[in-house]
PDB file of C-alpha atoms in Angstrom:
ATOM      1  CA  MET L  13       3.919 -18.937  11.889  1.00  0.00           C
ATOM      2  CA  ASP L  14       4.734 -21.692   9.433  1.00  0.00           C
ATOM      3  CA  THR L  15       4.871 -19.811   6.162  1.00  0.00           C
ATOM      4  CA  THR L  16       7.243 -18.804   3.426  1.00  0.00           C
ATOM      5  CA  VAL L  17       7.680 -15.095   2.775  1.00  0.00           C
ATOM      6  CA  GLU L  18       8.862 -14.201  -0.713  1.00  0.00           C
ATOM      7  CA  TRP L  19       9.972 -10.746  -1.768  1.00  0.00           C
ATOM      8  CA  ALA L  20      11.076  -8.853  -4.869  1.00  0.00           C
ATOM      9  CA  VAL L  21      11.975  -5.268  -5.720  1.00  0.00           C
ATOM     10  CA  VAL L  22      10.245  -3.873  -8.785  1.00  0.00           C
ATOM     11  CA  PRO L  23      10.591  -0.524 -10.549  1.00  0.00           C
ATOM     12  CA  SER L  24       7.638   1.858 -10.642  1.00  0.00           C
ATOM     13  CA  GLU L  25       6.815   5.434 -11.544  1.00  0.00           C
ATOM     14  CA  ILE L  26       7.269   6.348  -7.879  1.00  0.00           C
ATOM     15  CA  GLY L  27      10.575   4.540  -7.444  1.00  0.00           C
ATOM     16  CA  PRO L  28      11.469   0.975  -6.543  1.00  0.00           C
ATOM     17  CA  LEU L  29       8.881  -0.935  -4.531  1.00  0.00           C
ATOM     18  CA  LEU L  30       9.607  -3.948  -2.378  1.00  0.00           C
ATOM     19  CA  LEU L  31       6.737  -6.426  -2.547  1.00  0.00           C
ATOM     20  CA  ALA L  32       6.410  -9.362  -0.166  1.00  0.00           C
ATOM     21  CA  ALA L  33       3.880 -12.183  -0.148  1.00  0.00           C
ATOM     22  CA  THR L  34       3.008 -15.207   1.924  1.00  0.00           C
ATOM     23  CA  ASP L  35       0.968 -18.196   0.836  1.00  0.00           C
ATOM     24  CA  ARG L  36      -2.126 -16.155   1.875  1.00  0.00           C
ATOM     25  CA  GLY L  37      -1.369 -13.175  -0.374  1.00  0.00           C
ATOM     26  CA  LEU L  38       0.456  -9.887  -0.677  1.00  0.00           C
ATOM     27  CA  VAL L  39       1.589  -8.896   2.812  1.00  0.00           C
ATOM     28  CA  SER L  40       3.793  -5.839   2.313  1.00  0.00           C
ATOM     29  CA  VAL L  41       4.584  -3.005  -0.105  1.00  0.00           C
ATOM     30  CA  VAL L  42       7.544  -0.779   0.792  1.00  0.00           C
ATOM     31  CA  PHE L  43       8.358   2.529  -0.924  1.00  0.00           C
ATOM     32  CA  HIS L  44      11.797   3.752  -2.002  1.00  0.00           C
ATOM     33  CA  ALA L  45      13.288   0.261  -1.811  1.00  0.00           C
ATOM     34  CA  ASP L  46      16.952   1.007  -2.390  1.00  0.00           C
ATOM     35  CA  GLU L  47      19.486  -1.432  -0.917  1.00  0.00           C
ATOM     36  CA  ALA L  48      19.378  -0.025   2.628  1.00  0.00           C
ATOM     37  CA  VAL L  49      15.571   0.145   2.722  1.00  0.00           C
ATOM     38  CA  ARG L  50      15.381  -3.379   1.301  1.00  0.00           C
ATOM     39  CA  ARG L  51      17.652  -4.800   4.001  1.00  0.00           C
ATOM     40  CA  THR L  52      15.694  -3.081   6.773  1.00  0.00           C
ATOM     41  CA  ALA L  53      12.326  -4.128   5.338  1.00  0.00           C
ATOM     42  CA  VAL L  54      13.347  -7.769   4.887  1.00  0.00           C
ATOM     43  CA  ASP L  55      14.742  -7.902   8.446  1.00  0.00           C
ATOM     44  CA  ARG L  56      11.541  -6.322   9.803  1.00  0.00           C
ATOM     45  CA  LEU L  57       9.374  -8.819   7.902  1.00  0.00           C
ATOM     46  CA  ALA L  58      11.428 -11.703   9.322  1.00  0.00           C
ATOM     47  CA  GLY L  59      10.758 -10.460  12.842  1.00  0.00           C
ATOM     48  CA  GLN L  60       7.081  -9.671  12.281  1.00  0.00           C
ATOM     49  CA  LEU L  61       6.225 -12.881  10.450  1.00  0.00           C
ATOM     50  CA  GLY L  62       8.603 -15.304  12.162  1.00  0.00           C
ATOM     51  CA  ALA L  63       9.939 -16.541   8.833  1.00  0.00           C
ATOM     52  CA  GLU L  64      13.088 -15.719   6.906  1.00  0.00           C
ATOM     53  CA  PRO L  65      12.029 -13.899   3.715  1.00  0.00           C
ATOM     54  CA  VAL L  66      13.534 -15.232   0.486  1.00  0.00           C
ATOM     55  CA  ARG L  67      13.805 -13.696  -2.960  1.00  0.00           C
ATOM     56  CA  SER L  68      10.768 -14.690  -4.968  1.00  0.00           C
ATOM     57  CA  THR L  69      11.281 -17.775  -7.096  1.00  0.00           C
ATOM     58  CA  SER L  70       7.842 -19.407  -7.138  1.00  0.00           C
ATOM     59  CA  GLY L  71       6.051 -16.748  -9.157  1.00  0.00           C
ATOM     60  CA  ARG L  72       3.931 -15.842  -6.115  1.00  0.00           C
ATOM     61  CA  LEU L  73       4.567 -12.150  -6.834  1.00  0.00           C
ATOM     62  CA  SER L  74       3.976 -12.268 -10.591  1.00  0.00           C
ATOM     63  CA  GLU L  75       0.311 -11.225 -10.356  1.00  0.00           C
ATOM     64  CA  PRO L  76       0.927  -8.317  -7.926  1.00  0.00           C
ATOM     65  CA  ILE L  77       3.792  -7.144 -10.160  1.00  0.00           C
ATOM     66  CA  ARG L  78       1.585  -7.356 -13.264  1.00  0.00           C
ATOM     67  CA  GLN L  79      -1.327  -5.509 -11.643  1.00  0.00           C
ATOM     68  CA  LEU L  80       0.913  -2.749 -10.274  1.00  0.00           C
ATOM     69  CA  ALA L  81       2.454  -2.262 -13.731  1.00  0.00           C
ATOM     70  CA  GLU L  82      -1.062  -1.979 -15.198  1.00  0.00           C
ATOM     71  CA  TYR L  83      -2.028   0.524 -12.487  1.00  0.00           C
ATOM     72  CA  PHE L  84       0.991   2.728 -13.126  1.00  0.00           C
ATOM     73  CA  SER L  85       0.427   2.607 -16.902  1.00  0.00           C
ATOM     74  CA  GLY L  86      -3.181   3.753 -16.423  1.00  0.00           C
ATOM     75  CA  GLY L  87      -4.746   0.452 -17.404  1.00  0.00           C
ATOM     76  CA  ARG L  88      -5.956  -0.704 -13.983  1.00  0.00           C
ATOM     77  CA  LYS L  89      -8.323   1.081 -11.641  1.00  0.00           C
ATOM     78  CA  ALA L  90      -8.789  -1.634  -8.994  1.00  0.00           C
ATOM     79  CA  PHE L  91      -6.563  -4.370  -7.631  1.00  0.00           C
ATOM     80  CA  ASP L  92      -7.824  -7.929  -7.545  1.00  0.00           C
ATOM     81  CA  LEU L  93      -5.266  -9.631  -5.342  1.00  0.00           C
ATOM     82  CA  PRO L  94      -5.395 -11.869  -2.302  1.00  0.00           C
ATOM     83  CA  LEU L  95      -4.115  -9.832   0.646  1.00  0.00           C
ATOM     84  CA  ASP L  96      -2.513 -11.164   3.807  1.00  0.00           C
ATOM     85  CA  TRP L  97      -3.661  -8.836   6.623  1.00  0.00           C
ATOM     86  CA  THR L  98      -1.281 -10.368   9.198  1.00  0.00           C
ATOM     87  CA  LEU L  99       0.678  -7.124   9.696  1.00  0.00           C
ATOM     88  CA  THR L 100      -2.339  -5.141  10.860  1.00  0.00           C
ATOM     89  CA  THR L 101      -4.953  -5.766  13.537  1.00  0.00           C
ATOM     90  CA  GLY L 102      -7.943  -4.257  15.307  1.00  0.00           C
ATOM     91  CA  PHE L 103      -8.982  -0.724  14.441  1.00  0.00           C
ATOM     92  CA  ASN L 104      -6.190  -0.312  11.879  1.00  0.00           C
ATOM     93  CA  ARG L 105      -7.294  -3.416   9.987  1.00  0.00           C
ATOM     94  CA  GLN L 106     -10.937  -2.297  10.079  1.00  0.00           C
ATOM     95  CA  VAL L 107     -10.029   1.131   8.674  1.00  0.00           C
ATOM     96  CA  LEU L 108      -7.720  -0.286   5.997  1.00  0.00           C
ATOM     97  CA  ARG L 109     -10.318  -2.806   4.844  1.00  0.00           C
ATOM     98  CA  GLU L 110     -12.939  -0.047   4.582  1.00  0.00           C
ATOM     99  CA  LEU L 111     -10.468   2.053   2.606  1.00  0.00           C
ATOM    100  CA  ALA L 112      -9.637  -0.818   0.240  1.00  0.00           C
ATOM    101  CA  GLU L 113     -13.274  -1.712  -0.367  1.00  0.00           C
ATOM    102  CA  GLY L 114     -14.973   1.667  -0.137  1.00  0.00           C
ATOM    103  CA  VAL L 115     -12.764   4.337  -1.725  1.00  0.00           C
ATOM    104  CA  PRO L 116     -12.394   3.690  -5.452  1.00  0.00           C
ATOM    105  CA  PHE L 117      -9.819   4.905  -7.958  1.00  0.00           C
ATOM    106  CA  GLY L 118     -10.102   8.639  -8.558  1.00  0.00           C
ATOM    107  CA  ALA L 119     -11.919   9.332  -5.279  1.00  0.00           C
ATOM    108  CA  VAL L 120     -10.671  10.699  -1.983  1.00  0.00           C
ATOM    109  CA  VAL L 121     -12.006  10.549   1.570  1.00  0.00           C
ATOM    110  CA  GLY L 122     -11.282  12.668   4.625  1.00  0.00           C
ATOM    111  CA  TYR L 123      -9.724  11.184   7.762  1.00  0.00           C
ATOM    112  CA  GLY L 124     -12.865  12.063   9.746  1.00  0.00           C
ATOM    113  CA  ASP L 125     -15.178  10.657   7.080  1.00  0.00           C
ATOM    114  CA  LEU L 126     -13.279   7.365   7.112  1.00  0.00           C
ATOM    115  CA  ALA L 127     -13.530   7.296  10.916  1.00  0.00           C
ATOM    116  CA  LYS L 128     -17.316   7.725  10.625  1.00  0.00           C
ATOM    117  CA  ARG L 129     -17.513   4.898   8.086  1.00  0.00           C
ATOM    118  CA  VAL L 130     -16.054   2.484  10.637  1.00  0.00           C
ATOM    119  CA  GLY L 131     -18.325   3.705  13.412  1.00  0.00           C
ATOM    120  CA  GLN L 132     -15.753   5.843  15.258  1.00  0.00           C
ATOM    121  CA  PRO L 133     -16.641   9.452  14.348  1.00  0.00           C
ATOM    122  CA  GLY L 134     -14.146  10.994  16.777  1.00  0.00           C
ATOM    123  CA  ALA L 135     -11.190   8.914  15.597  1.00  0.00           C
ATOM    124  CA  ALA L 136      -9.776  11.006  12.724  1.00  0.00           C
ATOM    125  CA  GLN L 137      -6.295  11.051  14.298  1.00  0.00           C
ATOM    126  CA  ALA L 138      -6.423   7.285  14.809  1.00  0.00           C
ATOM    127  CA  VAL L 139      -7.314   6.931  11.126  1.00  0.00           C
ATOM    128  CA  GLY L 140      -4.197   8.965  10.338  1.00  0.00           C
ATOM    129  CA  ALA L 141      -2.147   6.572  12.469  1.00  0.00           C
ATOM    130  CA  ALA L 142      -3.716   3.613  10.633  1.00  0.00           C
ATOM    131  CA  MET L 143      -2.736   5.157   7.308  1.00  0.00           C
ATOM    132  CA  GLY L 144       0.837   5.588   8.548  1.00  0.00           C
ATOM    133  CA  ALA L 145       0.930   1.929   9.589  1.00  0.00           C
ATOM    134  CA  ASN L 146      -0.551   0.616   6.307  1.00  0.00           C
ATOM    135  CA  PRO L 147       1.593  -2.371   5.272  1.00  0.00           C
ATOM    136  CA  LEU L 148       0.092  -2.390   1.749  1.00  0.00           C
ATOM    137  CA  PRO L 149       0.250   1.158   0.355  1.00  0.00           C
ATOM    138  CA  VAL L 150      -0.889   1.739  -3.231  1.00  0.00           C
ATOM    139  CA  VAL L 151      -2.839  -1.550  -3.205  1.00  0.00           C
ATOM    140  CA  VAL L 152      -4.666  -0.426  -0.054  1.00  0.00           C
ATOM    141  CA  PRO L 153      -4.857   3.194  -1.213  1.00  0.00           C
ATOM    142  CA  CYS L 154      -3.935   5.326   1.811  1.00  0.00           C
ATOM    143  CA  HIS L 155      -2.906   8.043  -0.675  1.00  0.00           C
ATOM    144  CA  ARG L 156      -6.654   8.631  -1.191  1.00  0.00           C
ATOM    145  CA  VAL L 157      -7.123   9.882   2.388  1.00  0.00           C
ATOM    146  CA  VAL L 158      -6.910  13.667   2.658  1.00  0.00           C
ATOM    147  CA  GLU L 159      -7.651  16.453   5.132  1.00  0.00           C
ATOM    148  CA  SER L 160     -11.213  17.761   5.358  1.00  0.00           C
ATOM    149  CA  ASP L 161     -10.048  21.336   4.678  1.00  0.00           C
ATOM    150  CA  GLY L 162      -8.680  20.318   1.283  1.00  0.00           C
ATOM    151  CA  GLY L 163      -5.090  19.739   2.402  1.00  0.00           C
ATOM    152  CA  ILE L 164      -3.280  16.726   1.040  1.00  0.00           C
ATOM    153  CA  GLY L 165      -2.431  15.341   4.498  1.00  0.00           C
ATOM    154  CA  GLY L 166       0.613  13.256   5.333  1.00  0.00           C
ATOM    155  CA  PHE L 167       2.025  10.205   3.631  1.00  0.00           C
ATOM    156  CA  GLY L 168       4.618   7.627   4.634  1.00  0.00           C
ATOM    157  CA  GLY L 169       5.984   7.485   1.105  1.00  0.00           C
ATOM    158  CA  GLY L 170       6.496  11.259   1.026  1.00  0.00           C
ATOM    159  CA  LEU L 171       4.196  14.011  -0.190  1.00  0.00           C
ATOM    160  CA  GLU L 172       5.636  13.983  -3.713  1.00  0.00           C
ATOM    161  CA  THR L 173       4.763  10.300  -3.989  1.00  0.00           C
ATOM    162  CA  LYS L 174       1.228  11.004  -2.738  1.00  0.00           C
ATOM    163  CA  ARG L 175       0.840  13.829  -5.266  1.00  0.00           C
ATOM    164  CA  THR L 176       2.070  11.551  -8.062  1.00  0.00           C
ATOM    165  CA  LEU L 177      -0.418   8.821  -7.145  1.00  0.00           C
ATOM    166  CA  LEU L 178      -3.304  11.297  -6.879  1.00  0.00           C
ATOM    167  CA  ALA L 179      -2.330  12.814 -10.252  1.00  0.00           C
ATOM    168  CA  LEU L 180      -2.198   9.327 -11.800  1.00  0.00           C
ATOM    169  CA  GLU L 181      -5.779   8.824 -10.597  1.00  0.00           C
ATOM    170  CA  GLY L 182      -6.917  12.213 -11.926  1.00  0.00           C
ATOM    171  CA  VAL L 183      -7.531  13.763  -8.498  1.00  0.00           C
ATOM    172  CA  LEU L 184      -4.724  16.305  -8.923  1.00  0.00           C
ATOM    173  CA  PRO L 185      -3.392  17.784 -12.154  1.00  0.00           C
ATOM    174  CA  GLN L 186      -0.296  16.191 -13.628  1.00  0.00           C
ATOM    175  CA  PRO L 187       2.884  18.144 -12.818  1.00  0.00           C
ATOM    176  CA  LEU L 188       4.008  20.522 -15.545  1.00  0.00           C
ATOM    177  CA  PHE L 189       7.559  19.153 -15.517  1.00  0.00           C
TER     178      PHE L 189
END
């Protein structure tokens, strides 16, 4: 792949996020991006994309940073960003695209329901695996996928992060403290 990968770590209400973008768009969002997580994520991106990631200098990440800040402040309900889907393929990509396009702010969907939407009604567990492999959490809102029995389900960023995002979108009540 002949591309430049730029990255930056930005603060958010759920902790530092590492954002990475190629010339095609936002390619990765990583939770809890302290120094150790940052190093691991940048090394992983280098291997996955075949390009040495560099700290963002071109402004390529300015729009994703701005839109995420608006989202966390309550001023944005949908992201309007070019996305680079390179880090996901096949069924996972199909599920994540359906999630991004078909589950709006403030709504949730069950794993099984999302499987049905992509024509694979028996693939609820595979949908869960796709959520766990989502390279673009928050922007591709895997936090909006919940269990059919009303349980919150799992989340790669941790359940407290998922609760915070769902509370921000009005799905769950805001924590008391």
